[in-house]
Amino acid sequence: GQNIDQPTEMTATEGAIVQINCTYQTSGFNGLFWYQQHAGEAPTFLSYNVLDGLEEKGRFSSFLSRSKGYSYLLLKELQMKDSASYLCAPYNFNKFYFGSGTKLNVKP
Amino acid sequence: DSGVTQTPKHLITATGQRVTLRCSPRSGDLSVYWYQQSLDQGLQFLIQYYNGEERAKGNILERFSAQQFPDLHSELNLSSLELGDSALYFCASSVPGGADTQYFGPGTRLTVL
């Protein structure tokens, strides 16, 4: 089975840094995706981690610890448009498990 | 725009009815995935097809079925519809190999009355 845990909701201020954590227990694991989803829209790909460590991509970074079943998404220099849900998705070849997502509210 | 298209955008129907949702993947993508997202819920993986063959199955009800055609477009059939089937249905596609990064279509919003 699978168990994915993310905070339900977070609030941060424009220009700040926020870290969204995800812990997971899945039967089989090959890597972990992060997706962004604005309300009523399709998810869009942000990052994919296979190996332990930090992957940086512009204002967004993602970290993975396979031994701990833990990942986080770090968003820097927050902008109002970053208000969205962030979905953690552990991946086991051909099976994708999405967490319920963390709704991030960015306020001025 | 991800390049994945889904039709229709909205669908309103009654309980007990049957509907078909259609998805065209990005050019060159062989895999198609279907997901259900109920109000304020996470994405539930339903099923994956690769080059016409079923590859993986998730939490798909027996009332639901899907197929992928030779031109790689896919259809999701939902029958004996219930109120609880009201949701956003997303299709995604990917090029297999490596990370299998998925690109999502805009979704079909199904409302069952």
PDB file of C-alpha atoms in Angstrom:
ATOM      1  CA  GLY A   1       0.000   0.000   0.000  1.00  0.00           C
ATOM      2  CA  GLN A   2       0.958   3.624   0.136  1.00  0.00           C
ATOM      3  CA  ASN A   3       0.838   6.406   2.687  1.00  0.00           C
ATOM      4  CA  ILE A   4       1.755   9.973   1.792  1.00  0.00           C
ATOM      5  CA  ASP A   5       1.699  12.748   4.346  1.00  0.00           C
ATOM      6  CA  GLN A   6       1.837  16.470   3.561  1.00  0.00           C
ATOM      7  CA  PRO A   7       0.556  19.459   5.526  1.00  0.00           C
ATOM      8  CA  THR A   8      -2.906  20.395   4.349  1.00  0.00           C
ATOM      9  CA  GLU A   9      -2.359  24.116   4.166  1.00  0.00           C
ATOM     10  CA  MET A  10       0.403  26.695   4.647  1.00  0.00           C
ATOM     11  CA  THR A  11       0.549  30.466   4.498  1.00  0.00           C
ATOM     12  CA  ALA A  12       3.598  32.564   3.672  1.00  0.00           C
ATOM     13  CA  THR A  13       4.418  36.122   2.726  1.00  0.00           C
ATOM     14  CA  GLU A  14       5.436  37.389  -0.687  1.00  0.00           C
ATOM     15  CA  GLY A  15       9.226  37.419  -1.012  1.00  0.00           C
ATOM     16  CA  ALA A  16       9.738  34.849   1.744  1.00  0.00           C
ATOM     17  CA  ILE A  17      10.948  31.228   1.647  1.00  0.00           C
ATOM     18  CA  VAL A  18       8.682  28.281   2.379  1.00  0.00           C
ATOM     19  CA  GLN A  19       9.414  24.576   2.772  1.00  0.00           C
ATOM     20  CA  ILE A  20       6.715  21.994   2.078  1.00  0.00           C
ATOM     21  CA  ASN A  21       7.444  18.609   3.596  1.00  0.00           C
ATOM     22  CA  CYS A  22       6.332  15.202   2.423  1.00  0.00           C
ATOM     23  CA  THR A  23       6.795  11.838   4.090  1.00  0.00           C
ATOM     24  CA  TYR A  24       5.851   8.665   2.330  1.00  0.00           C
ATOM     25  CA  GLN A  25       5.646   4.923   2.702  1.00  0.00           C
ATOM     26  CA  THR A  26       5.068   3.105  -0.561  1.00  0.00           C
ATOM     27  CA  SER A  27       5.408  -0.457  -1.750  1.00  0.00           C
ATOM     28  CA  GLY A  28       8.340   0.032  -4.072  1.00  0.00           C
ATOM     29  CA  PHE A  29      10.042   3.320  -4.833  1.00  0.00           C
ATOM     30  CA  ASN A  30      11.974   4.646  -7.797  1.00  0.00           C
ATOM     31  CA  GLY A  31      11.788   8.375  -7.373  1.00  0.00           C
ATOM     32  CA  LEU A  32       9.594  11.264  -6.309  1.00  0.00           C
ATOM     33  CA  PHE A  33       7.812  13.968  -8.287  1.00  0.00           C
ATOM     34  CA  TRP A  34       6.531  17.351  -7.210  1.00  0.00           C
ATOM     35  CA  TYR A  35       3.694  18.952  -9.129  1.00  0.00           C
ATOM     36  CA  GLN A  36       2.026  22.348  -8.828  1.00  0.00           C
ATOM     37  CA  GLN A  37      -1.715  22.635  -9.285  1.00  0.00           C
ATOM     38  CA  HIS A  38      -3.670  25.871  -9.398  1.00  0.00           C
ATOM     39  CA  ALA A  39      -7.318  25.571  -8.411  1.00  0.00           C
ATOM     40  CA  GLY A  40      -9.388  23.964 -11.152  1.00  0.00           C
ATOM     41  CA  GLU A  41      -6.380  23.498 -13.418  1.00  0.00           C
ATOM     42  CA  ALA A  42      -4.146  20.624 -14.426  1.00  0.00           C
ATOM     43  CA  PRO A  43      -1.070  19.715 -12.392  1.00  0.00           C
ATOM     44  CA  THR A  44       2.213  20.880 -13.890  1.00  0.00           C
ATOM     45  CA  PHE A  45       5.575  19.215 -13.405  1.00  0.00           C
ATOM     46  CA  LEU A  46       8.041  20.911 -11.057  1.00  0.00           C
ATOM     47  CA  SER A  47      10.759  18.407 -10.209  1.00  0.00           C
ATOM     48  CA  TYR A  48      11.826  14.789 -10.045  1.00  0.00           C
ATOM     49  CA  ASN A  49      14.299  13.321  -7.545  1.00  0.00           C
ATOM     50  CA  VAL A  50      15.832   9.895  -7.884  1.00  0.00           C
ATOM     51  CA  LEU A  51      18.957  10.184  -5.757  1.00  0.00           C
ATOM     52  CA  ASP A  52      19.328  11.554  -2.254  1.00  0.00           C
ATOM     53  CA  GLY A  53      20.100  15.237  -2.079  1.00  0.00           C
ATOM     54  CA  LEU A  54      18.991  18.592  -3.302  1.00  0.00           C
ATOM     55  CA  GLU A  55      17.973  19.430  -6.866  1.00  0.00           C
ATOM     56  CA  GLU A  56      17.801  23.134  -7.621  1.00  0.00           C
ATOM     57  CA  LYS A  57      15.782  24.662 -10.416  1.00  0.00           C
ATOM     58  CA  GLY A  58      15.509  28.414 -10.290  1.00  0.00           C
ATOM     59  CA  ARG A  59      13.369  29.528  -7.359  1.00  0.00           C
ATOM     60  CA  PHE A  60      12.305  25.942  -6.644  1.00  0.00           C
ATOM     61  CA  SER A  61      14.436  23.207  -5.064  1.00  0.00           C
ATOM     62  CA  SER A  62      13.513  19.696  -4.073  1.00  0.00           C
ATOM     63  CA  PHE A  63      15.211  17.398  -1.597  1.00  0.00           C
ATOM     64  CA  LEU A  64      14.991  13.646  -1.172  1.00  0.00           C
ATOM     65  CA  SER A  65      16.088  11.217   1.515  1.00  0.00           C
ATOM     66  CA  ARG A  66      15.226   7.699   0.388  1.00  0.00           C
ATOM     67  CA  SER A  67      16.260   6.054   3.645  1.00  0.00           C
ATOM     68  CA  LYS A  68      13.963   8.339   5.631  1.00  0.00           C
ATOM     69  CA  GLY A  69      11.058   8.328   3.177  1.00  0.00           C
ATOM     70  CA  TYR A  70      11.180  12.118   3.193  1.00  0.00           C
ATOM     71  CA  SER A  71      11.165  14.908   0.673  1.00  0.00           C
ATOM     72  CA  TYR A  72      10.660  18.626   0.714  1.00  0.00           C
ATOM     73  CA  LEU A  73       9.984  21.342  -1.817  1.00  0.00           C
ATOM     74  CA  LEU A  74      11.623  24.694  -1.144  1.00  0.00           C
ATOM     75  CA  LEU A  75      10.195  27.800  -2.749  1.00  0.00           C
ATOM     76  CA  LYS A  76      12.264  30.989  -2.578  1.00  0.00           C
ATOM     77  CA  GLU A  77      11.345  34.612  -3.302  1.00  0.00           C
ATOM     78  CA  LEU A  78       7.676  33.755  -3.135  1.00  0.00           C
ATOM     79  CA  GLN A  79       5.370  35.421  -5.620  1.00  0.00           C
ATOM     80  CA  MET A  80       1.590  35.774  -5.493  1.00  0.00           C
ATOM     81  CA  LYS A  81       1.316  33.395  -8.460  1.00  0.00           C
ATOM     82  CA  ASP A  82       2.869  30.652  -6.313  1.00  0.00           C
ATOM     83  CA  SER A  83      -0.447  30.369  -4.472  1.00  0.00           C
ATOM     84  CA  ALA A  84      -1.451  26.841  -5.475  1.00  0.00           C
ATOM     85  CA  SER A  85      -1.505  23.267  -4.264  1.00  0.00           C
ATOM     86  CA  TYR A  86       1.747  21.329  -4.288  1.00  0.00           C
ATOM     87  CA  LEU A  87       1.477  17.598  -4.810  1.00  0.00           C
ATOM     88  CA  CYS A  88       4.079  15.112  -3.655  1.00  0.00           C
ATOM     89  CA  ALA A  89       4.069  11.978  -5.807  1.00  0.00           C
ATOM     90  CA  PRO A  90       6.262   8.964  -5.027  1.00  0.00           C
ATOM     91  CA  TYR A  91       6.803   6.874  -8.123  1.00  0.00           C
ATOM     92  CA  ASN A  92       7.171   3.144  -8.469  1.00  0.00           C
ATOM     93  CA  PHE A  93       7.536   2.080 -12.098  1.00  0.00           C
ATOM     94  CA  ASN A  94       4.144   2.433 -13.702  1.00  0.00           C
ATOM     95  CA  LYS A  95       2.397   3.437 -10.497  1.00  0.00           C
ATOM     96  CA  PHE A  96       1.972   6.975  -9.346  1.00  0.00           C
ATOM     97  CA  TYR A  97       0.749   7.862  -5.889  1.00  0.00           C
ATOM     98  CA  PHE A  98      -0.235  11.460  -5.316  1.00  0.00           C
ATOM     99  CA  GLY A  99      -0.571  12.998  -1.890  1.00  0.00           C
ATOM    100  CA  SER A 100      -3.623  15.134  -1.150  1.00  0.00           C
ATOM    101  CA  GLY A 101      -1.444  18.180  -1.673  1.00  0.00           C
ATOM    102  CA  THR A 102      -0.441  21.206   0.355  1.00  0.00           C
ATOM    103  CA  LYS A 103      -2.407  24.350  -0.361  1.00  0.00           C
ATOM    104  CA  LEU A 104      -0.030  27.300  -0.210  1.00  0.00           C
ATOM    105  CA  ASN A 105      -1.458  30.756   0.331  1.00  0.00           C
ATOM    106  CA  VAL A 106       0.921  33.602  -0.470  1.00  0.00           C
ATOM    107  CA  LYS A 107      -0.115  36.935   1.033  1.00  0.00           C
ATOM    108  CA  PRO A 108       1.222  40.406   0.225  1.00  0.00           C
TER     109      PRO A 108
ATOM    110  CA  ASP B   1      -0.383  24.397 -22.815  1.00  0.00           C
ATOM    111  CA  SER B   2       0.945  20.871 -22.170  1.00  0.00           C
ATOM    112  CA  GLY B   3       0.028  19.541 -25.614  1.00  0.00           C
ATOM    113  CA  VAL B   4      -2.398  17.011 -24.143  1.00  0.00           C
ATOM    114  CA  THR B   5      -6.002  17.579 -25.185  1.00  0.00           C
ATOM    115  CA  GLN B   6      -9.161  16.350 -23.510  1.00  0.00           C
ATOM    116  CA  THR B   7     -12.773  16.528 -24.613  1.00  0.00           C
ATOM    117  CA  PRO B   8     -15.285  17.512 -23.539  1.00  0.00           C
ATOM    118  CA  LYS B   9     -14.341  20.209 -21.039  1.00  0.00           C
ATOM    119  CA  HIS B  10     -17.565  19.853 -19.132  1.00  0.00           C
ATOM    120  CA  LEU B  11     -20.137  17.095 -18.995  1.00  0.00           C
ATOM    121  CA  ILE B  12     -23.404  17.050 -17.088  1.00  0.00           C
ATOM    122  CA  THR B  13     -25.409  13.869 -16.956  1.00  0.00           C
ATOM    123  CA  ALA B  14     -27.791  11.889 -14.788  1.00  0.00           C
ATOM    124  CA  THR B  15     -27.294   8.929 -12.484  1.00  0.00           C
ATOM    125  CA  GLY B  16     -27.318   5.593 -14.233  1.00  0.00           C
ATOM    126  CA  GLN B  17     -26.021   7.022 -17.497  1.00  0.00           C
ATOM    127  CA  ARG B  18     -22.837   6.226 -19.389  1.00  0.00           C
ATOM    128  CA  VAL B  19     -20.276   8.717 -20.700  1.00  0.00           C
ATOM    129  CA  THR B  20     -17.040   8.627 -22.664  1.00  0.00           C
ATOM    130  CA  LEU B  21     -14.131  10.942 -22.038  1.00  0.00           C
ATOM    131  CA  ARG B  22     -11.508  11.399 -24.698  1.00  0.00           C
ATOM    132  CA  CYS B  23      -7.797  12.183 -24.494  1.00  0.00           C
ATOM    133  CA  SER B  24      -5.148  12.853 -27.140  1.00  0.00           C
ATOM    134  CA  PRO B  25      -1.570  12.625 -25.862  1.00  0.00           C
ATOM    135  CA  ARG B  26       1.322  14.880 -26.814  1.00  0.00           C
ATOM    136  CA  SER B  27       2.871  14.084 -30.150  1.00  0.00           C
ATOM    137  CA  GLY B  28       5.347  11.231 -29.681  1.00  0.00           C
ATOM    138  CA  ASP B  29       4.118  10.151 -26.244  1.00  0.00           C
ATOM    139  CA  LEU B  30       3.188   6.490 -26.020  1.00  0.00           C
ATOM    140  CA  SER B  31       1.811   6.347 -22.496  1.00  0.00           C
ATOM    141  CA  VAL B  32      -1.547   7.664 -21.369  1.00  0.00           C
ATOM    142  CA  TYR B  33      -2.695   7.841 -17.746  1.00  0.00           C
ATOM    143  CA  TRP B  34      -6.119   8.566 -16.312  1.00  0.00           C
ATOM    144  CA  TYR B  35      -6.780  10.200 -12.946  1.00  0.00           C
ATOM    145  CA  GLN B  36      -9.840  11.150 -10.944  1.00  0.00           C
ATOM    146  CA  GLN B  37      -9.848  14.186  -8.663  1.00  0.00           C
ATOM    147  CA  SER B  38     -12.895  14.744  -6.506  1.00  0.00           C
ATOM    148  CA  LEU B  39     -13.568  18.100  -4.872  1.00  0.00           C
ATOM    149  CA  ASP B  40     -10.688  19.028  -2.579  1.00  0.00           C
ATOM    150  CA  GLN B  41      -9.231  15.566  -2.922  1.00  0.00           C
ATOM    151  CA  GLY B  42      -5.933  14.326  -4.230  1.00  0.00           C
ATOM    152  CA  LEU B  43      -5.382  12.738  -7.586  1.00  0.00           C
ATOM    153  CA  GLN B  44      -6.405   9.097  -7.721  1.00  0.00           C
ATOM    154  CA  PHE B  45      -4.551   7.079 -10.326  1.00  0.00           C
ATOM    155  CA  LEU B  46      -7.005   5.005 -12.359  1.00  0.00           C
ATOM    156  CA  ILE B  47      -5.164   3.299 -15.193  1.00  0.00           C
ATOM    157  CA  GLN B  48      -2.216   3.541 -17.582  1.00  0.00           C
ATOM    158  CA  TYR B  49      -1.893   2.459 -21.206  1.00  0.00           C
ATOM    159  CA  TYR B  50       1.287   2.147 -23.173  1.00  0.00           C
ATOM    160  CA  ASN B  51       1.175   1.884 -26.944  1.00  0.00           C
ATOM    161  CA  GLY B  52      -2.283   0.359 -26.894  1.00  0.00           C
ATOM    162  CA  GLU B  53      -1.751  -2.084 -24.033  1.00  0.00           C
ATOM    163  CA  GLU B  54      -2.843  -1.760 -20.434  1.00  0.00           C
ATOM    164  CA  ARG B  55       0.277  -1.330 -18.309  1.00  0.00           C
ATOM    165  CA  ALA B  56      -0.842  -0.451 -14.792  1.00  0.00           C
ATOM    166  CA  LYS B  57      -4.084  -0.347 -12.885  1.00  0.00           C
ATOM    167  CA  GLY B  58      -4.896   1.773  -9.876  1.00  0.00           C
ATOM    168  CA  ASN B  59      -8.156   2.392  -8.047  1.00  0.00           C
ATOM    169  CA  ILE B  60     -10.396   1.970 -11.038  1.00  0.00           C
ATOM    170  CA  LEU B  61     -13.945   0.814 -10.433  1.00  0.00           C
ATOM    171  CA  GLU B  62     -15.383  -2.087 -12.411  1.00  0.00           C
ATOM    172  CA  ARG B  63     -17.979   0.330 -13.836  1.00  0.00           C
ATOM    173  CA  PHE B  64     -15.098   2.212 -15.480  1.00  0.00           C
ATOM    174  CA  SER B  65     -13.074   1.022 -18.435  1.00  0.00           C
ATOM    175  CA  ALA B  66     -10.534   2.512 -20.769  1.00  0.00           C
ATOM    176  CA  GLN B  67      -8.709   1.776 -23.966  1.00  0.00           C
ATOM    177  CA  GLN B  68      -5.976   3.236 -26.107  1.00  0.00           C
ATOM    178  CA  PHE B  69      -6.383   3.174 -29.870  1.00  0.00           C
ATOM    179  CA  PRO B  70      -3.774   2.635 -32.617  1.00  0.00           C
ATOM    180  CA  ASP B  71      -3.481   6.393 -33.121  1.00  0.00           C
ATOM    181  CA  LEU B  72      -2.652   6.546 -29.370  1.00  0.00           C
ATOM    182  CA  HIS B  73      -5.670   8.544 -28.288  1.00  0.00           C
ATOM    183  CA  SER B  74      -7.477   7.102 -25.310  1.00  0.00           C
ATOM    184  CA  GLU B  75     -11.026   6.935 -24.042  1.00  0.00           C
ATOM    185  CA  LEU B  76     -12.305   6.469 -20.515  1.00  0.00           C
ATOM    186  CA  ASN B  77     -15.785   4.994 -20.285  1.00  0.00           C
ATOM    187  CA  LEU B  78     -17.811   5.530 -17.133  1.00  0.00           C
ATOM    188  CA  SER B  79     -21.065   3.608 -16.788  1.00  0.00           C
ATOM    189  CA  SER B  80     -23.933   3.292 -14.292  1.00  0.00           C
ATOM    190  CA  LEU B  81     -22.922   6.702 -13.051  1.00  0.00           C
ATOM    191  CA  GLU B  82     -23.438   7.631  -9.418  1.00  0.00           C
ATOM    192  CA  LEU B  83     -23.444  11.022  -7.710  1.00  0.00           C
ATOM    193  CA  GLY B  84     -20.037  10.224  -6.235  1.00  0.00           C
ATOM    194  CA  ASP B  85     -18.509   9.960  -9.692  1.00  0.00           C
ATOM    195  CA  SER B  86     -18.744  13.727 -10.054  1.00  0.00           C
ATOM    196  CA  ALA B  87     -15.132  14.856 -10.320  1.00  0.00           C
ATOM    197  CA  LEU B  88     -12.410  16.243 -12.536  1.00  0.00           C
ATOM    198  CA  TYR B  89     -10.936  13.562 -14.752  1.00  0.00           C
ATOM    199  CA  PHE B  90      -7.416  14.207 -15.956  1.00  0.00           C
ATOM    200  CA  CYS B  91      -5.493  12.492 -18.648  1.00  0.00           C
ATOM    201  CA  ALA B  92      -1.699  12.679 -18.763  1.00  0.00           C
ATOM    202  CA  SER B  93       0.887  11.430 -21.210  1.00  0.00           C
ATOM    203  CA  SER B  94       4.588  10.729 -21.065  1.00  0.00           C
ATOM    204  CA  VAL B  95       7.499   9.444 -23.081  1.00  0.00           C
ATOM    205  CA  PRO B  96       8.510   6.205 -21.367  1.00  0.00           C
ATOM    206  CA  GLY B  97      11.991   5.637 -20.103  1.00  0.00           C
ATOM    207  CA  GLY B  98      13.806   7.660 -17.533  1.00  0.00           C
ATOM    208  CA  ALA B  99      11.544   9.613 -15.257  1.00  0.00           C
ATOM    209  CA  ASP B 100       8.249   9.107 -17.084  1.00  0.00           C
ATOM    210  CA  THR B 101       7.428  12.732 -16.372  1.00  0.00           C
ATOM    211  CA  GLN B 102       3.743  13.206 -16.940  1.00  0.00           C
ATOM    212  CA  TYR B 103       2.131  16.113 -18.737  1.00  0.00           C
ATOM    213  CA  PHE B 104      -1.490  16.674 -17.883  1.00  0.00           C
ATOM    214  CA  GLY B 105      -4.403  17.710 -20.043  1.00  0.00           C
ATOM    215  CA  PRO B 106      -6.849  20.406 -18.895  1.00  0.00           C
ATOM    216  CA  GLY B 107      -9.307  17.853 -17.551  1.00  0.00           C
ATOM    217  CA  THR B 108     -12.966  17.016 -18.036  1.00  0.00           C
ATOM    218  CA  ARG B 109     -15.321  18.153 -15.294  1.00  0.00           C
ATOM    219  CA  LEU B 110     -18.059  15.565 -14.883  1.00  0.00           C
ATOM    220  CA  THR B 111     -21.189  16.444 -12.960  1.00  0.00           C
ATOM    221  CA  VAL B 112     -23.663  13.673 -12.200  1.00  0.00           C
ATOM    222  CA  LEU B 113     -27.112  14.905 -11.125  1.00  0.00           C
TER     223      LEU B 113
END
